Tab-separated table of C-alpha atoms and ligand atoms in Angstrom:
chain	number	residue	atom	x	y	z
A	1	UNK	CA	30.703	14.450	11.385
A	2	UNK	CA	28.474	17.512	11.292
A	3	UNK	CA	25.604	17.166	13.453
A	4	UNK	CA	23.265	19.431	11.832
A	5	UNK	CA	20.118	17.323	11.630
A	6	UNK	CA	17.442	17.357	14.360
A	7	UNK	CA	14.034	15.787	15.285
A	8	UNK	CA	10.823	17.919	14.353
A	9	UNK	CA	9.763	17.089	18.051
A	10	UNK	CA	13.045	17.549	20.128
A	11	UNK	CA	15.911	20.012	19.678
A	12	UNK	CA	18.203	18.112	21.814
A	13	UNK	CA	18.582	15.163	19.515
A	14	UNK	CA	21.194	16.055	16.948
A	15	UNK	CA	22.688	13.773	14.381
A	16	UNK	CA	24.592	13.884	11.047
A	17	UNK	CA	22.973	13.514	7.552
A	18	UNK	CA	24.625	9.988	7.327
A	19	UNK	CA	23.129	8.974	10.644
A	20	UNK	CA	19.751	10.422	9.787
A	21	UNK	CA	19.715	8.266	6.534
A	22	UNK	CA	20.497	5.216	8.579
A	23	UNK	CA	18.151	5.827	10.982
A	24	UNK	CA	15.232	7.114	8.972
A	25	UNK	CA	12.980	8.217	11.994
A	26	UNK	CA	13.950	9.602	15.262
A	27	UNK	CA	13.476	7.685	18.438
A	28	UNK	CA	11.049	10.365	19.803
A	29	UNK	CA	8.725	9.682	16.843
A	30	UNK	CA	9.916	12.940	14.857
A	31	UNK	CA	11.369	13.370	11.572
A	32	UNK	CA	14.676	14.665	11.045
A	33	UNK	CA	15.105	18.168	9.562
A	34	UNK	CA	17.952	20.909	9.083
A	35	UNK	CA	16.798	23.940	10.773
A	36	UNK	CA	19.068	26.247	8.506
A	37	UNK	CA	17.583	24.950	5.323
A	38	UNK	CA	16.942	28.454	4.082
A	39	UNK	CA	20.308	29.750	4.761
A	40	UNK	CA	21.346	27.892	1.475
A	41	UNK	CA	20.319	30.001	-1.584
A	42	UNK	CA	21.259	28.042	-5.006
A	43	UNK	CA	22.365	29.845	-7.918
A	44	UNK	CA	19.744	29.527	-10.566
A	45	UNK	CA	21.981	30.484	-13.517
A	46	UNK	CA	24.353	27.755	-12.698
A	47	UNK	CA	21.529	25.163	-12.343
A	48	UNK	CA	20.393	26.231	-15.919
A	49	UNK	CA	23.714	25.495	-17.347
A	50	UNK	CA	24.390	22.024	-15.735
A	51	UNK	CA	22.920	18.573	-16.389
A	52	UNK	CA	20.494	16.534	-14.168
A	53	UNK	CA	23.552	14.826	-12.557
A	54	UNK	CA	25.559	17.767	-11.916
A	55	UNK	CA	22.663	19.703	-10.516
A	56	UNK	CA	21.885	16.527	-8.317
A	57	UNK	CA	25.546	16.724	-6.845
A	58	UNK	CA	25.219	20.490	-6.356
A	59	UNK	CA	21.849	20.216	-4.517
A	60	UNK	CA	22.636	17.160	-2.257
A	61	UNK	CA	26.123	18.593	-1.212
A	62	UNK	CA	24.213	21.407	0.376
A	63	UNK	CA	21.989	19.158	2.535
A	64	UNK	CA	24.193	16.216	2.990
A	65	UNK	CA	26.892	17.870	4.420
A	66	UNK	CA	29.203	14.965	5.794
A	67	UNK	CA	29.309	13.182	2.560
A	68	UNK	CA	32.205	14.238	0.236
A	69	UNK	CA	31.636	15.536	-3.219
A	70	UNK	CA	33.507	12.337	-4.604
A	71	UNK	CA	30.924	10.181	-2.714
A	72	UNK	CA	27.983	12.130	-3.956
A	73	UNK	CA	29.206	12.120	-7.545
A	74	UNK	CA	29.591	8.271	-7.319
A	75	UNK	CA	26.146	7.784	-5.815
A	76	UNK	CA	24.404	9.894	-8.321
A	77	UNK	CA	26.200	8.173	-11.140
A	78	UNK	CA	25.415	4.611	-10.028
A	79	UNK	CA	21.565	5.999	-9.515
A	80	UNK	CA	21.094	7.616	-12.680
A	81	UNK	CA	23.814	6.474	-15.162
A	82	UNK	CA	21.905	4.124	-17.310
A	83	UNK	CA	18.729	3.377	-15.230
A	84	UNK	CA	16.495	6.059	-16.845
A	85	UNK	CA	14.897	5.656	-20.249
A	86	UNK	CA	15.062	9.548	-20.766
A	87	UNK	CA	18.191	11.280	-21.416
A	88	UNK	CA	16.714	14.342	-19.427
A	89	UNK	CA	15.809	11.645	-16.554
A	90	UNK	CA	12.665	13.977	-15.709
A	91	UNK	CA	11.640	15.655	-19.067
A	92	UNK	CA	9.142	18.395	-19.415
A	93	UNK	CA	6.296	18.000	-21.945
A	94	UNK	CA	3.696	20.713	-22.914
A	95	UNK	CA	0.446	19.633	-22.631
A	96	UNK	CA	-2.246	22.269	-23.517
A	97	UNK	CA	-1.125	25.368	-21.662
A	98	UNK	CA	0.449	23.159	-18.624
A	99	UNK	CA	4.123	21.763	-18.415
A	100	UNK	CA	3.842	18.129	-17.552
A	101	UNK	CA	7.018	17.078	-15.586
A	102	UNK	CA	7.560	13.368	-16.531
A	103	UNK	CA	8.926	11.573	-13.410
A	104	UNK	CA	8.030	7.878	-14.410
A	105	UNK	CA	11.216	7.099	-16.661
A	106	UNK	CA	12.868	5.057	-14.113
A	107	UNK	CA	13.356	1.239	-13.880
A	108	UNK	CA	9.866	0.591	-12.396
A	109	UNK	CA	7.940	3.416	-14.341
A	110	UNK	CA	6.984	5.309	-11.134
A	111	UNK	CA	8.166	8.636	-9.675
A	112	UNK	CA	9.283	6.829	-6.612
A	113	UNK	CA	12.301	5.393	-8.748
A	114	UNK	CA	13.992	9.050	-8.819
A	115	UNK	CA	14.692	8.580	-4.899
A	116	UNK	CA	14.780	4.868	-4.621
A	117	UNK	CA	17.606	4.731	-7.272
A	118	UNK	CA	19.842	7.010	-5.127
A	119	UNK	CA	18.959	6.212	-1.478
A	120	UNK	CA	20.596	2.831	-1.624
A	121	UNK	CA	23.685	4.397	-2.627
A	122	UNK	CA	23.598	7.000	-0.098
A	123	UNK	CA	22.925	4.229	2.521
A	124	UNK	CA	25.807	2.308	1.274
A	125	UNK	CA	28.144	5.042	1.729
A	126	UNK	CA	26.821	5.732	5.251
A	127	UNK	CA	27.397	2.166	6.018
A	128	UNK	CA	30.924	2.305	5.122
A	129	UNK	CA	31.503	5.107	7.665
A	130	UNK	CA	29.727	3.213	10.277
A	131	UNK	CA	31.165	-0.271	9.300
A	132	UNK	CA	27.783	-1.958	9.588
A	133	UNK	CA	25.421	-3.531	7.065
A	134	UNK	CA	21.713	-2.895	6.542
A	135	UNK	CA	18.708	-5.138	5.719
A	136	UNK	CA	15.738	-3.222	4.611
A	137	UNK	CA	12.274	-4.497	5.687
A	138	UNK	CA	9.351	-3.274	3.654
A	139	UNK	CA	5.675	-4.276	3.622
A	140	UNK	CA	4.004	-2.898	0.556
A	141	UNK	CA	0.561	-2.460	-0.867
A	142	UNK	CA	2.113	-2.749	-4.461
A	143	UNK	CA	4.210	0.122	-5.705
A	144	UNK	CA	6.958	0.844	-3.229
A	145	UNK	CA	8.246	-2.922	-2.916
A	146	UNK	CA	9.049	-2.928	-6.501
A	147	UNK	CA	11.052	0.406	-6.625
A	148	UNK	CA	12.610	-0.479	-3.401
A	149	UNK	CA	13.652	-3.895	-4.618
A	150	UNK	CA	15.046	-2.467	-7.946
A	151	UNK	CA	16.972	0.260	-5.981
A	152	UNK	CA	18.615	-1.921	-3.632
A	153	UNK	CA	19.129	-4.960	-6.089
A	154	UNK	CA	22.934	-6.145	-5.285
A	155	UNK	CA	24.005	-2.714	-3.457
A	156	UNK	CA	27.039	-3.298	-1.359
A	157	UNK	CA	26.438	-4.086	2.257
A	158	UNK	CA	22.589	-4.059	1.931
A	159	UNK	CA	19.761	-6.399	1.716
A	160	UNK	CA	16.109	-6.144	1.303
A	161	UNK	CA	13.035	-8.298	2.331
A	162	UNK	CA	9.638	-7.176	0.903
A	163	UNK	CA	6.369	-8.517	2.270
A	164	UNK	CA	3.219	-7.855	-0.187
A	165	UNK	CA	-0.311	-9.244	0.702
A	166	UNK	CA	-0.862	-12.455	-1.235
A	167	UNK	CA	-3.599	-12.159	-3.934
A	168	UNK	CA	-4.124	-8.383	-2.902
A	169	UNK	CA	-1.821	-6.657	-5.327
A	170	UNK	CA	-2.434	-6.211	-9.050
A	171	UNK	CA	-1.111	-8.768	-11.504
A	172	UNK	CA	1.444	-6.324	-12.929
A	173	UNK	CA	2.566	-5.304	-9.387
A	174	UNK	CA	2.820	-9.169	-8.358
A	175	UNK	CA	4.800	-10.067	-11.485
A	176	UNK	CA	7.179	-6.824	-11.005
A	177	UNK	CA	8.168	-8.119	-7.631
A	178	UNK	CA	8.275	-11.878	-7.883
A	179	UNK	CA	10.497	-11.666	-10.953
A	180	UNK	CA	13.086	-9.289	-9.170
A	181	UNK	CA	16.699	-10.562	-9.621
A	182	UNK	CA	19.745	-10.131	-7.247
A	183	UNK	CA	21.673	-11.777	-4.550
A	184	UNK	CA	20.454	-9.749	-1.751
A	185	UNK	CA	16.851	-9.715	-2.414
A	186	UNK	CA	13.934	-11.695	-1.047
A	187	UNK	CA	10.013	-11.422	-1.645
A	188	UNK	CA	7.275	-12.986	0.452
A	189	UNK	CA	3.612	-12.896	-0.006
A	190	UNK	CA	1.860	-12.976	3.368
A	191	UNK	CA	-1.485	-14.281	4.259
A	192	UNK	CA	-3.180	-11.057	5.443
A	193	UNK	CA	-3.884	-7.577	4.259
A	194	UNK	CA	-1.427	-4.757	3.848
A	195	UNK	CA	-1.949	-3.361	7.374
A	196	UNK	CA	-1.453	-6.838	9.042
A	197	UNK	CA	2.175	-6.745	7.192
A	198	UNK	CA	2.783	-3.258	7.968
A	199	UNK	CA	2.042	-3.839	11.630
A	200	UNK	CA	4.168	-6.814	11.838
A	201	UNK	CA	6.962	-5.103	10.122
A	202	UNK	CA	6.918	-2.412	12.919
A	203	UNK	CA	6.962	-5.016	15.476
A	204	UNK	CA	9.931	-6.672	14.056
A	205	UNK	CA	11.868	-3.472	14.276
A	206	UNK	CA	11.335	-3.446	18.027
A	207	UNK	CA	11.600	-7.275	18.472
A	208	UNK	CA	14.544	-7.947	20.935
A	209	UNK	CA	15.415	-11.474	19.619
A	210	UNK	CA	15.674	-10.427	15.940
A	211	UNK	CA	17.751	-7.374	17.028
A	212	UNK	CA	20.277	-9.931	18.849
A	213	UNK	CA	20.514	-11.870	15.644
A	214	UNK	CA	21.213	-9.019	13.493
A	215	UNK	CA	23.613	-7.404	16.004
A	216	UNK	CA	25.553	-10.722	15.846
A	217	UNK	CA	26.311	-9.800	12.328
A	218	UNK	CA	26.582	-6.071	12.580
A	219	UNK	CA	23.423	-5.490	10.571
A	220	UNK	CA	21.082	-2.612	11.005
A	221	UNK	CA	17.415	-3.401	10.523
A	222	UNK	CA	15.884	-0.202	8.502
A	223	UNK	CA	13.248	0.927	6.337
A	224	UNK	CA	13.099	2.989	3.257
A	225	UNK	CA	10.049	4.747	3.521
A	226	UNK	CA	9.348	8.232	2.422
A	227	UNK	CA	10.059	10.032	5.648
A	228	UNK	CA	14.101	9.081	4.982
A	229	UNK	CA	15.837	12.474	4.313
A	230	UNK	CA	17.564	10.070	1.931
A	231	UNK	CA	14.395	9.867	-0.269
A	232	UNK	CA	13.230	13.530	0.256
A	233	UNK	CA	16.471	15.063	-0.783
A	234	UNK	CA	16.809	13.489	-4.403
A	235	UNK	CA	13.446	14.769	-5.118
A	236	UNK	CA	14.121	18.515	-4.710
A	237	UNK	CA	16.338	18.140	-7.958
A	238	UNK	CA	13.678	17.661	-10.363
A	239	UNK	CA	11.728	20.900	-9.217
A	240	UNK	CA	14.950	22.774	-10.293
A	241	UNK	CA	15.304	20.626	-13.524
A	242	UNK	CA	11.738	21.559	-14.514
A	243	UNK	CA	12.425	25.174	-13.764
A	244	UNK	CA	15.771	25.023	-15.820
A	245	UNK	CA	13.964	23.461	-18.700
A	246	UNK	CA	11.324	26.243	-19.098
A	247	UNK	CA	14.331	28.685	-18.946
A	248	UNK	CA	16.284	26.947	-21.374
A	249	UNK	CA	13.228	26.457	-24.114
A	250	UNK	CA	12.420	30.255	-23.637
A	251	UNK	CA	9.236	29.840	-21.872
A	252	UNK	CA	10.200	31.922	-18.817
A	253	UNK	CA	13.097	34.345	-18.091
A	254	UNK	CA	15.365	33.441	-15.140
A	255	UNK	CA	13.891	34.419	-11.841
A	256	UNK	CA	10.332	34.590	-12.795
A	257	UNK	CA	8.124	32.776	-10.573
A	258	UNK	CA	6.270	29.266	-11.626
A	259	UNK	CA	3.539	27.165	-9.916
A	260	UNK	CA	3.781	23.391	-9.396
A	261	UNK	CA	0.782	21.114	-9.089
A	262	UNK	CA	1.512	17.885	-7.281
A	263	UNK	CA	-0.375	14.560	-6.902
A	264	UNK	CA	-0.166	14.080	-3.332
A	265	UNK	CA	-0.166	11.269	-0.675
A	266	UNK	CA	2.186	11.053	2.106
A	267	UNK	CA	3.284	14.628	1.404
A	268	UNK	CA	6.723	13.685	0.360
A	269	UNK	CA	6.819	14.834	-3.259
A	270	UNK	CA	5.430	18.254	-2.528
A	271	UNK	CA	7.411	18.915	0.510
A	272	UNK	CA	10.577	18.720	-1.660
A	273	UNK	CA	9.266	21.385	-3.903
A	274	UNK	CA	8.735	23.373	-0.565
A	275	UNK	CA	12.401	22.447	0.342
A	276	UNK	CA	13.247	23.855	-3.244
A	277	UNK	CA	11.701	26.937	-2.565
A	278	UNK	CA	13.370	27.530	0.712
A	279	UNK	CA	16.567	27.131	-1.125
A	280	UNK	CA	15.767	29.783	-3.900
A	281	UNK	CA	13.397	28.243	-6.344
A	282	UNK	CA	11.237	30.943	-7.594
A	283	UNK	CA	7.558	29.524	-6.693
A	284	UNK	CA	4.242	31.619	-6.890
A	285	UNK	CA	2.142	28.384	-5.514
A	286	UNK	CA	2.394	24.813	-4.783
A	287	UNK	CA	-0.883	23.055	-5.461
A	288	UNK	CA	-1.551	19.968	-3.444
A	289	UNK	CA	-3.686	17.705	-5.492
A	290	UNK	CA	-5.592	15.030	-3.736
A	291	UNK	CA	-8.170	12.057	-4.448
A	292	UNK	CA	-11.293	11.219	-2.633
A	293	UNK	CA	-9.323	10.829	0.562
A	294	UNK	CA	-8.839	14.494	0.758
A	295	UNK	CA	-7.811	15.103	4.338
A	296	UNK	CA	-5.108	17.576	3.040
A	297	UNK	CA	-7.532	19.669	0.848
A	298	UNK	CA	-9.576	19.857	4.170
A	299	UNK	CA	-6.564	20.809	6.226
A	300	UNK	CA	-5.475	23.531	3.742
A	301	UNK	CA	-8.816	25.065	3.883
A	302	UNK	CA	-9.699	25.094	7.426
A	303	UNK	CA	-6.716	24.265	9.326
A	304	UNK	CA	-8.132	21.250	10.929
A	305	UNK	CA	-6.414	17.830	10.033
A	306	UNK	CA	-8.879	15.087	10.880
A	307	UNK	CA	-8.096	11.480	10.005
A	308	UNK	CA	-11.425	10.268	11.437
A	309	UNK	CA	-13.197	9.562	8.114
A	310	UNK	CA	-13.648	6.503	5.993
A	311	UNK	CA	-10.627	5.224	4.035
A	312	UNK	CA	-11.587	5.161	0.404
A	313	UNK	CA	-10.029	2.751	-2.227
A	314	UNK	CA	-9.519	4.870	-5.334
A	315	UNK	CA	-8.021	4.356	-9.107
A	316	UNK	CA	-4.982	6.356	-7.831
A	317	UNK	CA	-4.056	3.895	-4.924
A	318	UNK	CA	-0.736	5.652	-4.249
A	319	UNK	CA	-2.768	8.647	-2.793
A	320	UNK	CA	-4.956	6.549	-0.817
A	321	UNK	CA	-3.403	7.944	2.528
A	322	UNK	CA	-5.118	9.527	5.766
A	323	UNK	CA	-2.065	10.124	7.537
A	324	UNK	CA	0.473	12.340	5.249
A	325	UNK	CA	3.711	11.867	7.457
A	326	UNK	CA	5.682	14.477	5.787
A	327	UNK	CA	3.290	17.229	6.491
A	328	UNK	CA	5.090	17.287	9.940
A	329	UNK	CA	8.009	18.746	8.439
A	330	UNK	CA	6.136	21.700	6.769
A	331	UNK	CA	4.640	22.540	10.162
A	332	UNK	CA	7.879	22.461	11.642
A	333	UNK	CA	9.335	25.166	9.079
A	334	UNK	CA	6.154	27.083	8.743
A	335	UNK	CA	5.982	27.605	12.640
A	336	UNK	CA	9.666	28.714	12.753
A	337	UNK	CA	11.130	25.300	13.976
A	338	UNK	CA	8.813	25.319	16.792
A	339	UNK	CA	9.209	21.519	17.937
A	340	UNK	CA	7.038	21.799	21.135
A	341	UNK	CA	4.247	23.141	18.637
A	342	UNK	CA	5.048	20.020	16.053
A	343	UNK	CA	4.963	17.610	18.947
A	344	UNK	CA	1.711	18.772	20.494
A	345	UNK	CA	0.027	18.489	16.930
A	346	UNK	CA	1.495	14.928	16.431
A	347	UNK	CA	0.453	13.885	19.852
A	348	UNK	CA	-3.170	15.048	19.263
A	349	UNK	CA	-3.201	13.240	15.959
A	350	UNK	CA	-2.087	10.033	17.727
A	351	UNK	CA	-4.555	10.268	20.588
A	352	UNK	CA	-7.519	11.801	18.935
A	353	UNK	CA	-6.962	11.582	15.144
A	354	UNK	CA	-7.176	15.187	14.697
A	355	UNK	CA	-5.447	18.563	15.451
A	356	UNK	CA	-6.116	22.156	14.713
A	357	UNK	CA	-3.434	24.774	13.836
A	358	UNK	CA	-3.748	28.635	14.841
A	359	UNK	CA	-5.386	30.789	12.046
A	360	UNK	CA	-2.213	33.123	11.608
A	361	UNK	CA	-0.007	29.801	10.530
A	362	UNK	CA	-2.742	28.581	8.282
A	363	UNK	CA	-2.738	31.959	6.579
A	364	UNK	CA	1.027	31.780	6.181
A	365	UNK	CA	0.583	28.352	4.824
A	366	UNK	CA	-2.209	29.486	2.497
A	367	UNK	CA	-0.160	32.089	1.070
A	368	UNK	CA	2.136	29.445	-0.633
A	369	UNK	CA	-0.207	26.424	-0.832
A	370	UNK	CA	-3.379	26.110	-2.718
A	371	UNK	CA	-5.184	22.607	-2.879
A	372	UNK	CA	-8.291	20.742	-4.724
A	373	UNK	CA	-9.307	17.141	-4.781
A	374	UNK	CA	-10.516	14.914	-7.846
A	375	UNK	CA	-13.152	12.130	-7.645
A	376	UNK	CA	-12.558	8.758	-9.595
A	377	UNK	CA	-15.353	9.656	-12.043
A	378	UNK	CA	-13.788	13.126	-12.746
A	379	UNK	CA	-10.364	11.473	-12.886
A	380	UNK	CA	-11.357	9.168	-15.779
A	381	UNK	CA	-13.105	11.910	-17.410
A	382	UNK	CA	-9.874	14.072	-17.417
A	383	UNK	CA	-7.919	11.027	-18.947
A	384	UNK	CA	-10.482	10.474	-21.610
A	385	UNK	CA	-10.550	14.338	-22.231
A	386	UNK	CA	-6.762	14.645	-22.420
A	387	UNK	CA	-6.632	11.977	-24.777
A	388	UNK	CA	-9.276	12.950	-27.148
A	389	UNK	CA	-8.237	16.584	-27.317
A	390	UNK	CA	-4.508	16.301	-27.100
A	391	UNK	CA	-3.706	12.852	-27.832
A	392	UNK	CA	-1.794	12.473	-24.511
A	393	UNK	CA	-2.513	9.605	-22.211
A	394	UNK	CA	-2.119	10.384	-18.376
A	395	UNK	CA	-2.197	7.697	-15.441
A	396	UNK	CA	-4.631	8.251	-12.781
A	397	UNK	CA	-2.416	9.948	-10.490
A	398	UNK	CA	-1.016	12.312	-13.070
A	399	UNK	CA	-4.334	13.056	-14.165
A	400	UNK	CA	-5.446	14.411	-10.818
A	401	UNK	CA	-2.550	16.762	-10.759
A	402	UNK	CA	-3.240	17.706	-14.364
A	403	UNK	CA	-6.868	18.476	-13.764
A	404	UNK	CA	-5.988	20.635	-10.660
A	405	UNK	CA	-3.382	22.527	-12.756
A	406	UNK	CA	-5.646	22.832	-15.577
A	407	UNK	CA	-8.472	24.625	-13.544
A	408	UNK	CA	-6.068	26.762	-11.834
A	409	UNK	CA	-5.507	30.251	-12.488
A	410	UNK	CA	-1.766	30.619	-12.170
A	411	UNK	CA	0.462	30.306	-15.316
A	412	UNK	CA	3.258	29.160	-16.081
A	413	UNK	CA	2.317	25.875	-14.383
A	414	UNK	CA	4.164	22.728	-14.031
A	415	UNK	CA	2.186	19.409	-13.286
A	416	UNK	CA	3.865	16.527	-11.943
A	417	UNK	CA	3.331	13.166	-13.809
A	418	UNK	CA	4.013	10.538	-11.097
A	419	UNK	CA	3.339	7.190	-13.083
A	420	UNK	CA	3.466	5.726	-16.476
A	421	UNK	CA	-0.192	5.256	-17.788
A	422	UNK	CA	1.076	1.392	-18.545
A	423	UNK	CA	1.267	1.022	-14.838
A	424	UNK	CA	-2.585	1.475	-14.281
A	425	UNK	CA	-3.391	0.148	-18.004
A	426	UNK	CA	-6.769	-1.171	-17.434
A	427	UNK	CA	-8.270	1.860	-15.623
A	428	UNK	CA	-6.751	3.944	-18.180
A	429	UNK	CA	-8.129	1.870	-21.029
A	430	UNK	CA	-11.406	2.029	-19.455
A	431	UNK	CA	-11.316	5.854	-19.395
A	432	UNK	CA	-10.737	6.194	-22.948
A	433	UNK	CA	-13.564	4.030	-23.492
A	434	UNK	CA	-11.947	0.570	-24.302
A	435	UNK	CA	-12.431	-2.899	-22.516
A	436	UNK	CA	-9.912	-5.510	-21.774
A	437	UNK	CA	-9.693	-9.001	-20.369
A	438	UNK	CA	-6.777	-8.393	-17.669
A	439	UNK	CA	-4.053	-6.270	-17.099
A	440	UNK	CA	-1.589	-7.864	-19.559
A	441	UNK	CA	-4.054	-7.612	-22.238
A	442	UNK	CA	-4.792	-3.951	-21.159
A	443	UNK	CA	-1.175	-2.948	-21.525
A	444	UNK	CA	-0.614	-4.254	-25.107
A	445	UNK	CA	-4.129	-2.466	-26.035
A	446	UNK	CA	-2.658	0.773	-24.669
A	447	UNK	CA	0.283	0.341	-26.612
A	448	UNK	CA	-1.754	0.753	-29.938
A	449	UNK	CA	-3.105	4.209	-28.918
A	450	UNK	CA	-0.033	5.601	-26.647
A	451	UNK	CA	2.804	7.635	-28.203
A	452	UNK	CA	5.289	5.771	-26.372
A	453	UNK	CA	5.918	2.030	-26.394
A	454	UNK	CA	5.480	-0.238	-23.116
A	455	UNK	CA	8.611	0.517	-21.038
A	456	UNK	CA	11.030	-2.373	-21.139
A	457	UNK	CA	10.787	-3.155	-17.384
A	458	UNK	CA	7.095	-3.929	-17.909
A	459	UNK	CA	7.132	-5.408	-21.413
A	460	UNK	CA	9.589	-8.361	-19.993
A	461	UNK	CA	7.426	-9.185	-17.325
A	462	UNK	CA	5.266	-11.836	-19.258
A	463	UNK	CA	8.371	-13.881	-19.893
A	464	UNK	CA	10.736	-13.352	-16.894
A	465	UNK	CA	10.729	-16.307	-14.626
A	466	UNK	CA	9.015	-16.132	-11.077
A	467	UNK	CA	12.012	-16.139	-8.546
A	468	UNK	CA	10.153	-15.854	-5.436
A	469	UNK	CA	7.218	-18.288	-4.786
A	470	UNK	CA	6.803	-18.246	-0.886
A	471	UNK	CA	3.873	-17.257	0.597
A	472	UNK	CA	3.878	-17.384	4.441
A	473	UNK	CA	1.795	-16.519	7.445
A	474	UNK	CA	2.282	-13.143	9.144
A	475	UNK	CA	3.448	-15.184	12.120
A	476	UNK	CA	6.216	-16.618	10.072
A	477	UNK	CA	7.665	-13.209	8.907
A	478	UNK	CA	10.017	-13.012	11.881
A	479	UNK	CA	11.690	-16.437	11.550
A	480	UNK	CA	12.169	-15.661	7.741
A	481	UNK	CA	13.878	-12.453	8.474
A	482	UNK	CA	16.339	-14.100	11.002
A	483	UNK	CA	16.931	-16.989	8.349
A	484	UNK	CA	17.453	-14.036	5.636
A	485	UNK	CA	20.048	-12.292	7.960
A	486	UNK	CA	22.083	-15.427	8.414
A	487	UNK	CA	22.003	-15.972	4.708
A	488	UNK	CA	22.834	-12.516	3.376
A	489	UNK	CA	25.466	-11.653	5.987
A	490	UNK	CA	27.122	-14.613	6.984
A	491	UNK	CA	30.723	-13.890	6.640
B	1	PLP	C1	3.734	7.744	-3.992
B	1	PLP	C2	3.035	8.328	-5.135
B	1	PLP	C3	2.204	9.509	-5.041
B	1	PLP	C4	2.119	10.364	-3.767
B	1	PLP	O1	3.496	10.844	-3.491
B	1	PLP	P1	3.774	11.344	-1.784
B	1	PLP	O2	5.155	11.828	-1.900
B	1	PLP	O3	3.437	10.196	-1.246
B	1	PLP	O4	3.036	12.566	-1.846
B	1	PLP	C5	1.750	10.048	-6.189
B	1	PLP	N1	1.687	9.162	-7.320
B	1	PLP	C6	2.285	8.057	-7.426
B	1	PLP	C7	2.165	7.073	-8.809
B	1	PLP	C8	2.991	7.513	-6.287
B	1	PLP	O5	3.594	6.306	-6.409
């Protein structure tokens, strides 16, 4: 084991990459980081000659040093072998003078698939080393739940339980989850809202009785959220992939800098781009694109992070976030790995909802990161306009990244597209001036104007049988998890 990962908040606590993937978050509340990240400089020419899967192994090998190359090859093959609808996995498409990087060709039509197809494979290998099994507990407001279910379906030594707020997810999100197949998956509606479910899941991780049940079966209770390094690392790959495609299409010469615009919520996606930059990706600027919950725009402009503000529900719900957890890792690297400084900021955030960074540090961050935010009204306008002018349909999240990219001065510019427009059919249809009865109706209407057909995973939703019908009280979550442990791991 090579214990190279440590907590952003404490230099003492060192563990291997396999352990970091199994643990997710450090017991001191910090996130796992590898301080020597920039000692790795990837060879761009090699990257330009390799396939997506080869590049994934090449990049993962640097960051997950206690996995063997054989293990990584197997994980990558299982994750990307036949699950993505595009040969390129993440193809780049020119829209105006912006290069749109399409991250939504995975099984659930959202960018989270890129990481959530690979994380379960990495976890499964790590579990063989520790001779354990793992039960993933996830509360979801809609999208992550499905991507996680799909990624963990029938993966060896793992099981997954997803809780969603009953009646509070969209029609498509509901059907995506309750039709999920697999012998190691369970889905429950809960009577409450997302925060209730999320708080309960956090409690369950600390519940002594439940831990005892798990321990009896050598089961580890864990999460699959976006602070896990096993979710972060796979996302670095497509930043290099976009670069490779621009070189190979003759748009840029090898070594030229490009900029990236990233629709941002928890700061995981854009952070992966920064990791790529530290590892040798030639980047001019990262544009952090936000919606009306623009806590990051304010931070990048003023150096003050302040979550004390109303939470706004927008038409880009996956970016409705007031605490961008992965920003902690940026602070760590930008402050030259100053764990005490990071801990101070995070303590302030916890106690007062706010922290402020020194001006010199802000200037250093601003040299690489630019930002902007887009309202719902503007988001709809840009969707309508892109369709009218260029016959391209963007989902609300991708439209925010595209709008910021379009208005920025830097070129060449890659803009990340994080969801298929079909996942948000009703709002998209509305934006292009058409009305619909419900989400499924909207999906069919959208197909008449979209260049691509409805993705298979969404098209089959209407006919798949409902397999998970249970709706339970918040207080019944614990006993259901206990039953699930007995049921899945009773051997
Ligand atoms: C999760 C998500 C985002 C935000 O990504 P972060 O890594 O949380 O910044 C953007 N768009 C879509 C569609 C998402 O699902």
